[in-house]
Coordinates of C-alpha atoms and ligand atoms in Angstrom, one line a residue:
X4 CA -1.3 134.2 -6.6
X5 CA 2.0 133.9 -8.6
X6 CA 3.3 135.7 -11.5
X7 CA 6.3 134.7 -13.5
X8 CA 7.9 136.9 -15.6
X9 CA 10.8 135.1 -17.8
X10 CA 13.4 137.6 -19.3
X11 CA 14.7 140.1 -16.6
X12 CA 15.9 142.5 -19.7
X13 CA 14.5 145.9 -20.4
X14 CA 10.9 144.9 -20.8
X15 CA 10.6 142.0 -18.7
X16 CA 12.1 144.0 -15.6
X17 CA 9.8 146.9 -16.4
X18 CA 7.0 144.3 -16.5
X19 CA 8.0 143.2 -13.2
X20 CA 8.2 146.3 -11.3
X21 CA 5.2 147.9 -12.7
X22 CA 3.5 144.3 -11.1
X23 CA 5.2 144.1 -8.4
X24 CA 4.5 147.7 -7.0
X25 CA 0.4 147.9 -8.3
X26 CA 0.7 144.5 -5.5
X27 CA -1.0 142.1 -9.0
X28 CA 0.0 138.8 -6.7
X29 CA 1.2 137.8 -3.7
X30 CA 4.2 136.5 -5.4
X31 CA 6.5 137.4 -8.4
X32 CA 9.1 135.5 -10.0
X33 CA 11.3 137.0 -12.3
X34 CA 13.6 134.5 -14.9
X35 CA 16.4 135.1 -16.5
X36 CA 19.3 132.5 -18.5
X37 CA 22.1 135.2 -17.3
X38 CA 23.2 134.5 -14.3
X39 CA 22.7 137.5 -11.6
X40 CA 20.7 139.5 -13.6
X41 CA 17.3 138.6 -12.4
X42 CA 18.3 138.2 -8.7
X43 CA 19.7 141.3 -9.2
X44 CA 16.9 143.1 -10.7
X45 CA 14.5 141.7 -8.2
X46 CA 16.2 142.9 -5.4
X47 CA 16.4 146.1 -6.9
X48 CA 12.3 146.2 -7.0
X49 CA 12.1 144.4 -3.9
X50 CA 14.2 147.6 -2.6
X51 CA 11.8 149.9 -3.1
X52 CA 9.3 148.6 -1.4
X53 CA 9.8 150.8 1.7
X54 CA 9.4 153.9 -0.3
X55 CA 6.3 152.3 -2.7
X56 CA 4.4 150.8 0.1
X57 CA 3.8 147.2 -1.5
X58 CA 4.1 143.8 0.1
X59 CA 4.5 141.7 -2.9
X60 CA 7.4 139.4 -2.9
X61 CA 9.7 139.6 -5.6
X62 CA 12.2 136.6 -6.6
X63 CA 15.0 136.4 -9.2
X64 CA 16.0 133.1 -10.4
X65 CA 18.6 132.3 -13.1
X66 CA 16.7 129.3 -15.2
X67 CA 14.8 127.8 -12.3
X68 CA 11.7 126.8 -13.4
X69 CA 11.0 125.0 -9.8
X70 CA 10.8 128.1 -8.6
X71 CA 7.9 129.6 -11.4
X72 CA 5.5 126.2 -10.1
X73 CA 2.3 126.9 -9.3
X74 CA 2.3 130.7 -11.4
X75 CA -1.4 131.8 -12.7
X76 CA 0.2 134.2 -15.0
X77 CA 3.6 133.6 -16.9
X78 CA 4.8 137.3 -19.0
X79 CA 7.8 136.2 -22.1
X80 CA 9.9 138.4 -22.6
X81 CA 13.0 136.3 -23.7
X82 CA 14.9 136.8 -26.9
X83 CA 16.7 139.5 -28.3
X84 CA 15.1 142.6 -28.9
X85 CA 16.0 144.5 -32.4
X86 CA 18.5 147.0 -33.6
X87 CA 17.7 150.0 -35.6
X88 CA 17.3 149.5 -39.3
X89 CA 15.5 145.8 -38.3
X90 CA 12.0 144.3 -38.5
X91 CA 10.7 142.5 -35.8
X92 CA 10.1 139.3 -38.6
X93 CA 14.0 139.4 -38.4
X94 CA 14.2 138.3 -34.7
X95 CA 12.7 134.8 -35.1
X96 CA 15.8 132.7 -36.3
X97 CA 17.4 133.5 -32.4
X98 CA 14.0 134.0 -30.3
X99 CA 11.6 131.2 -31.8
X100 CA 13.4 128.2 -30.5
X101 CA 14.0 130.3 -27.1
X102 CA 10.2 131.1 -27.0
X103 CA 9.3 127.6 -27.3
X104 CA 12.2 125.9 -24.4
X105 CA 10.3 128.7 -22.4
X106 CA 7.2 128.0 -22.8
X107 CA 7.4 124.1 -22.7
X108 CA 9.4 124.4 -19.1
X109 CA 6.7 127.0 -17.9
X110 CA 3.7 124.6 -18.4
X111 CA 5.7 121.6 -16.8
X112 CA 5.2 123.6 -13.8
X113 CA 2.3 125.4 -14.1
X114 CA -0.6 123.4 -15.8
X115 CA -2.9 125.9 -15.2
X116 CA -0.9 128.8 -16.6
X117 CA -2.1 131.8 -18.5
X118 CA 0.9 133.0 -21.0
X119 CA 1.1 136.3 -22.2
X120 CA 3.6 136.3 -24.9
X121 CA 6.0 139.7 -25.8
X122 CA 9.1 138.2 -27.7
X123 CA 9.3 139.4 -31.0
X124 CA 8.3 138.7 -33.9
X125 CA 5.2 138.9 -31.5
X126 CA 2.1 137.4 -33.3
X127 CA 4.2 134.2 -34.5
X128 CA 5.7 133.5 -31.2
X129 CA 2.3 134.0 -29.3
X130 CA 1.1 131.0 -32.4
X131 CA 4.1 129.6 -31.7
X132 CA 3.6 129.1 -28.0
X133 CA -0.4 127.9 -28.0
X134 CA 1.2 125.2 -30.5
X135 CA 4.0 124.0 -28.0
X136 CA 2.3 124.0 -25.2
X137 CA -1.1 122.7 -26.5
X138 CA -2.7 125.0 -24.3
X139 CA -6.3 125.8 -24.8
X140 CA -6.6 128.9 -27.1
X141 CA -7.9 131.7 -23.9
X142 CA -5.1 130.9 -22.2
X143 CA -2.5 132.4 -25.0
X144 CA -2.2 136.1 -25.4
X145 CA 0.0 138.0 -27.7
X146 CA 0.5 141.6 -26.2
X147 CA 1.1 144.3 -28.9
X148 CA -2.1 145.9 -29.9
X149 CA -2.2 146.9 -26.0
X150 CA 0.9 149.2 -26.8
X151 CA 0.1 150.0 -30.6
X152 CA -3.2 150.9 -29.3
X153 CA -1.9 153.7 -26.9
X154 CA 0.7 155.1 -28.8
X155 CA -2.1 155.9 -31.4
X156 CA -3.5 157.7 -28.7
X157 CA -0.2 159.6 -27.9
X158 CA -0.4 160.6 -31.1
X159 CA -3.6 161.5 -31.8
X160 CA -3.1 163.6 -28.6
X161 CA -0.2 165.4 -29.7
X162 CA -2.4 166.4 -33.1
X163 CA -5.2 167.5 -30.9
X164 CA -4.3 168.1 -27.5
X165 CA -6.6 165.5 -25.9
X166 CA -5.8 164.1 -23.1
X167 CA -4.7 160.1 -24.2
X168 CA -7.6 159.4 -21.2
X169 CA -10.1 161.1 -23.1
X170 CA -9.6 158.9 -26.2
X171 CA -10.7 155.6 -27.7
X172 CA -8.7 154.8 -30.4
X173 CA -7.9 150.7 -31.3
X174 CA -5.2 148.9 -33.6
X175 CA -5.9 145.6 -34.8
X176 CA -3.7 143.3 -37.1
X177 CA -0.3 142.0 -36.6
X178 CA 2.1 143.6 -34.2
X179 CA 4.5 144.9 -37.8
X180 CA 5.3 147.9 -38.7
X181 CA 3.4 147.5 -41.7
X182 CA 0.6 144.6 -40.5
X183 CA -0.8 146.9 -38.1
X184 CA -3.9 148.9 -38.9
X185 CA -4.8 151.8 -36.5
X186 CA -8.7 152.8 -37.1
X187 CA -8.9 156.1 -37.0
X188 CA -12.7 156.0 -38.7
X189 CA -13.9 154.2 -35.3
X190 CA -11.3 156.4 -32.5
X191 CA -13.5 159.1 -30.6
X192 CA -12.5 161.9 -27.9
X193 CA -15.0 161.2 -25.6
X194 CA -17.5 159.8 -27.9
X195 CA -16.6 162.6 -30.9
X196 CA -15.1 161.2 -33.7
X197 CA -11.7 162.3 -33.9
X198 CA -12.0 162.7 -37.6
X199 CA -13.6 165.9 -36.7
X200 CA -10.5 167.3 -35.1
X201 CA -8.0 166.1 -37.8
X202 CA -7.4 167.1 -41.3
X203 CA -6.9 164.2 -44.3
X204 CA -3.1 165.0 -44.1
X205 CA -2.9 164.9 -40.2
X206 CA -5.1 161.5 -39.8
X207 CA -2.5 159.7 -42.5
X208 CA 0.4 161.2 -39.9
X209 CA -1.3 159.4 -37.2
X210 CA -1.7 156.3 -38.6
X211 CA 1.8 156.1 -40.3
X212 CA 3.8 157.4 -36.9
X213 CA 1.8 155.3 -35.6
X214 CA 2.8 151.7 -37.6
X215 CA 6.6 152.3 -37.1
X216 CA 6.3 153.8 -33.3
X217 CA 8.2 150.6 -32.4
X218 CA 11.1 151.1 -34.9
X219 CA 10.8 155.2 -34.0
X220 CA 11.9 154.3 -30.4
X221 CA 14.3 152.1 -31.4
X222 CA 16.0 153.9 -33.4
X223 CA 16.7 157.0 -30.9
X224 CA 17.2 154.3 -27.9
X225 CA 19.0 151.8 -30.1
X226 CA 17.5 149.1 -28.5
X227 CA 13.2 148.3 -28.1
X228 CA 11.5 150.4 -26.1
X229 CA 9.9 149.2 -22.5
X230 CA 8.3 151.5 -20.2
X231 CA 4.8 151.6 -22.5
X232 CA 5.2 147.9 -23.2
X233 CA 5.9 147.4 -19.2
X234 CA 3.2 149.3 -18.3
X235 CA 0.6 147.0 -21.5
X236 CA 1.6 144.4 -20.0
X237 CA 1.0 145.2 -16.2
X238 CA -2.7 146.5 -17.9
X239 CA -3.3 143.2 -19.3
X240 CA -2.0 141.0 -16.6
X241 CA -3.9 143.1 -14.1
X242 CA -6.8 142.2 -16.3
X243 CA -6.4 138.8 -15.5
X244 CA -5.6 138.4 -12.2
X245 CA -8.7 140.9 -11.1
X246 CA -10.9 139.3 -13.6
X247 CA -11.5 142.9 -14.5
X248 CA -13.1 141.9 -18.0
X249 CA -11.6 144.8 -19.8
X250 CA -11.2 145.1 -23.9
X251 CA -8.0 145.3 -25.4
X252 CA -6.7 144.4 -29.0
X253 CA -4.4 140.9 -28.8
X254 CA -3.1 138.6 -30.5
X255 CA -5.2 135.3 -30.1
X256 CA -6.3 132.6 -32.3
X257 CA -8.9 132.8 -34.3
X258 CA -10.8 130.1 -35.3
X259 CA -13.3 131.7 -37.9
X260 CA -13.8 135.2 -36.6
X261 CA -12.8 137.4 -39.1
X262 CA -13.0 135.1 -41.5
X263 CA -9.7 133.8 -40.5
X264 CA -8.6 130.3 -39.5
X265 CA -5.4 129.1 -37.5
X266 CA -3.6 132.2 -37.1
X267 CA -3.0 134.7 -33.9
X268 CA -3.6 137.7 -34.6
X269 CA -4.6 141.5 -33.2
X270 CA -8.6 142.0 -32.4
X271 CA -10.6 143.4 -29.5
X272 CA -11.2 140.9 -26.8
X273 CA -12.4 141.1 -23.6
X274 CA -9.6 139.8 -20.7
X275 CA -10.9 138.7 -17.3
X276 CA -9.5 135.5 -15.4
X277 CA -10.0 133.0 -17.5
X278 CA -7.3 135.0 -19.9
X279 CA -9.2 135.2 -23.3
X280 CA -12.9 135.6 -22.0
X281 CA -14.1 137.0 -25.2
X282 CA -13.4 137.8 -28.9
X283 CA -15.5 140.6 -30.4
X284 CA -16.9 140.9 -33.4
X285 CA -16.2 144.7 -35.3
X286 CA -17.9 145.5 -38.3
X287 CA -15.0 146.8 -41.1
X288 CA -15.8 148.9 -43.8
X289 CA -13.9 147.0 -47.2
X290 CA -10.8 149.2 -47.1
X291 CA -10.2 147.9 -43.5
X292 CA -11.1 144.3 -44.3
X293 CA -8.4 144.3 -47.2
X294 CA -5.9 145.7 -44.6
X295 CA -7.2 142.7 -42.6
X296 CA -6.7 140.5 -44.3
X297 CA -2.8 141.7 -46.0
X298 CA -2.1 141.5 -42.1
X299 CA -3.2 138.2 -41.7
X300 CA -1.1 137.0 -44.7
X301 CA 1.8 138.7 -43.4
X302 CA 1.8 137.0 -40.0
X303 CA 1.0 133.5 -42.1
X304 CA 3.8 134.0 -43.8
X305 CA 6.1 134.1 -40.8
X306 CA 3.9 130.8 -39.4
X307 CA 4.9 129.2 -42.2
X308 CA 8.7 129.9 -41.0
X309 CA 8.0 127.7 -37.9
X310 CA 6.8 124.9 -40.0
X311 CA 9.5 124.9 -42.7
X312 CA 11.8 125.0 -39.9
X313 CA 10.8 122.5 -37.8
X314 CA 9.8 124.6 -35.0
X315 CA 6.7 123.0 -34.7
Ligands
NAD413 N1 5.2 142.7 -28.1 C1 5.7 143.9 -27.8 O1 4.9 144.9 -27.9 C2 7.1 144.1 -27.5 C3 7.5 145.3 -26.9 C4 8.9 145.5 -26.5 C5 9.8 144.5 -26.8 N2 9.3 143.3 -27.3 C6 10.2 142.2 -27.5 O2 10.5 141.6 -26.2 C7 11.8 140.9 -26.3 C8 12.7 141.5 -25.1 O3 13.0 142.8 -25.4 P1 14.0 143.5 -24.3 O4 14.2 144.9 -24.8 O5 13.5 143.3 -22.9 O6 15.3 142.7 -24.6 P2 16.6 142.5 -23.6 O7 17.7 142.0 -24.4 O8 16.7 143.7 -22.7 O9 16.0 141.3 -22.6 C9 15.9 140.0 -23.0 C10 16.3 139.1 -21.9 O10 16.0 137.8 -22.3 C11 16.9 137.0 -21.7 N3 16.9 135.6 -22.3 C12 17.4 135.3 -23.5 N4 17.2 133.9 -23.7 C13 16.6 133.5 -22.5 C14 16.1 132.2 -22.1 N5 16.2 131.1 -22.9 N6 15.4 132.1 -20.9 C15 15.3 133.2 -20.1 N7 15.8 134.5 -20.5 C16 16.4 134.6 -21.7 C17 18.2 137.7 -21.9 O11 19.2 137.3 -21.0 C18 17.8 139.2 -21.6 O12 18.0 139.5 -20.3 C19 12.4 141.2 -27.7 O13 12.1 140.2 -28.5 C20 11.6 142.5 -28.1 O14 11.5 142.6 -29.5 C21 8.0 143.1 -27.7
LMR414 O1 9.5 147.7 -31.9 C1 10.2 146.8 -31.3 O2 11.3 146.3 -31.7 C2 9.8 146.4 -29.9 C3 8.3 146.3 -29.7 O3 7.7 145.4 -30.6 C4 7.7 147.7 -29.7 O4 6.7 147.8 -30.5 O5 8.2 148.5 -29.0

C-alpha cells in the first residue's frame, strides 16, 4: 500500500509523519514543488524510525509524480496557507489552479486513487478536485469537519472538564469560519447531553470559539495551524486504508441528501476502503436546517468562482 502526500509544508509534513510512524502503508511518498524540502522532511521522519519502531518507508520527491504511481491514498496539502486577519475564501485565486495541476497529475498515475483534499478554501477545492479528475464521488473527501469536530470537543472540555474522549460532539457545513455549524443540541459526554453541563451563555462560547478556532491559531502562530489537522487527517486516512468504517463529518458531494444538489459539503459519513462508504442521514431541527442551508450557499458561492473563472 502507498500513500502520497503532496505539499511537504506545515500540514502536509505533519500528515506524513503522524502516517508514517502509526505504519498506515508500506510506502509513503511525500511531494513538494520546492526543491529539498520534501527529501528533506522525509528523511527527517525516516530518522526516527530507530527511536519510533516503524518500518514504513518514507520518500521525498520534488514534483515527481512517477514516483506517487500506484498510491491508494493521495493527502493535498498544496497552496498557501492564510495570514492573520484572512478568510480561507481568500486563498483560492493562488491555490485553485495549484489544487487542480495536482490533482490531474495524481490520477495520471494512480487511477485507482482515493483523494483527501486539505488546501484551502477547503470545501471548493475538495469540489474542485472530484470535477478535474472526474473521479467517482466516494473517492473525494474534503477534511475539515474532522478537525472542526475535535476542537469543539477541546472546547467543550475546557467548559466542563471532560475528557475530549468522553465526548461526542459533530460540526457539519462548510469548513468557514462562519459556514460551519457545531451542534451542541446533539453533542453528549458519554451519552449525557452536554447541554446539561453548560449554561445558555457558555454553550454560545463553545460554538463561537469554536467557528473561528482556525483563524484563533492562526493568528497567535501567524501561519495555519497543523498538528490537529495532521493528526485528522492520519484519522481519516487510517480509516481508509484499514477499512475501519468509522463516522466523521466531510466534505463530499451530495447528490440530494440534505436537500442539496452538486455541492461538497460537511456531513457525517461513514469512511472505510472504498473512501466515502456512507452518507448519513441526521434529522435537524429548523434552526439547524437554516444554518444548513446559509452554509451551503456560502460554499456555492465560492463554486461559482471556479466557473466564472474558468477553473473548470
Ligand atoms: N482543511 C483543513 O482543515 C486545513 C487545515 C490546515 C491547513 N489547511 C490548508 O492547507 C494548506 C497548506 O497549509 P500549510 O500550513 O501546510 O502551508 P505551507 O505553506 O506550510 O505548505 C504548503 C506547501 O505546499 C507546497 N506547494 C505549493 N504549490 C505546490 C505544488 N504545485 N505542488 C506541490 N507542492 C506545492 C509549498 O511549497 C509548501 O511547502 C493551506 O491551504 C491551508 O489553508 C487546511
Ligand atoms: O484556519 C486555517 O487557515 C487553516 C485550517 O483551515 C484550520 O482550520 O486550521
Amino acid at each position: 500500500m502507498k500513500i502520497t502526500v503532496i505539499g511537504a509544508g506545515a500540514v502536509g509534513a505533519t500528515a506524513a509523519d503522524n502516517i508514517t510512524r502509526r505504519e498506515l502503508a508500506e510506502e509513503v511518498i511525500l511531494l513538494d514543488i520546492k526543491e529539498g524540502v520534501a527529501e528533506g522532511k522525509a528523511q527527517d521522519i525516516a530518522q526516527t524510525a530507530a527511536l519510533l519502531g516503524f518500518d514504513t518507508k518514507i520518500t521525498g520527491v520534488t514534483n515527481d509524480y512517477e514516483k506517487t504511481a500506484g498510491s491508494s491514498v493521495a493527502v493535498i496539502t498544496s497552496g498557501i496557507p492564510r495570514k492573520p486577519g484572512m478568510t480561507r475564501e481568500e486563498l483560492i485565486g493562488t491555490n485553485a489552479n495549484i489544487v487542480k495541476s495536482v490533482a490531474k497529475n495524481l490520477l495520471s498515475y494512480s487511477p485507482d486513487i482515493i483523494i483527501l483534499v486539505v488546501s484551502n478554501p477547503m470545501d471548493t477545492m475538495t469540489y474542485l478536485t472530484l470535477k478535474a479528475t472526474g473521479l467517482p464521488k466516494n473517492r473525494v473527501i474534503g477534511m475539515g469537519g474532522a478537525l472542526d469536530s475535535s476542537r469543539f470537543k477541546y472546547q467543550i472540555s475546557q467548559h466542563t472538564g471532560a475528557s475530549p474522549a468522553d465526548l461526542n460532539a459533530i460540526v457539519i457545513g462548510g469548513h468557514g469560519d462562519t459556514t460551519m455549524i457545531p451542534l451542541i443540541k446533539h453533542a453528549t459526554w458519554n451519552s449525557l447531553p452536554v447541554s446539561q453541563f453548560l449554561s445558555a451563555s457558555q454553550q454560545e462560547k463553545v460554538i463561537a470559539d469554536t467557528m473561528v478556532g482556525g483563524a484563533t491559531l492562526t493568528k497567535l502562530i501567524g501561519t495555519s495551524a497543523w498538528y490537529a489537522p495532521g493528526a485528522a487527517i492520519a484519522a481519516m486516512v487510517e480509516s481508509i486504508v484499514r477499512n475501519q468504517q468509522k463516522l466523521f463529518t466531510a466534505s463530499v458531494y451530495l447528490d440530494g441528501e440534505y436537500e442539496q444538489n452538486d455541492i461538497t459539503l460537511g456531513v457525517p459519513i461513514i469512511i472505510g476502503k472504498n473512501g466515502v462508504e456512507k452518507i448519513l442521514t441526521l434529522k435537524l431541527d429548523e434552526e439547524d436546517k437554516a444554518k444548513f442551508s446559509q452554509s451551503a450557499e456560502a460554499v456555492r458561492s465560492m463554486n461559482n468562482v471556479l466557473t466564472e473563472s474558468n477553473i473548470i
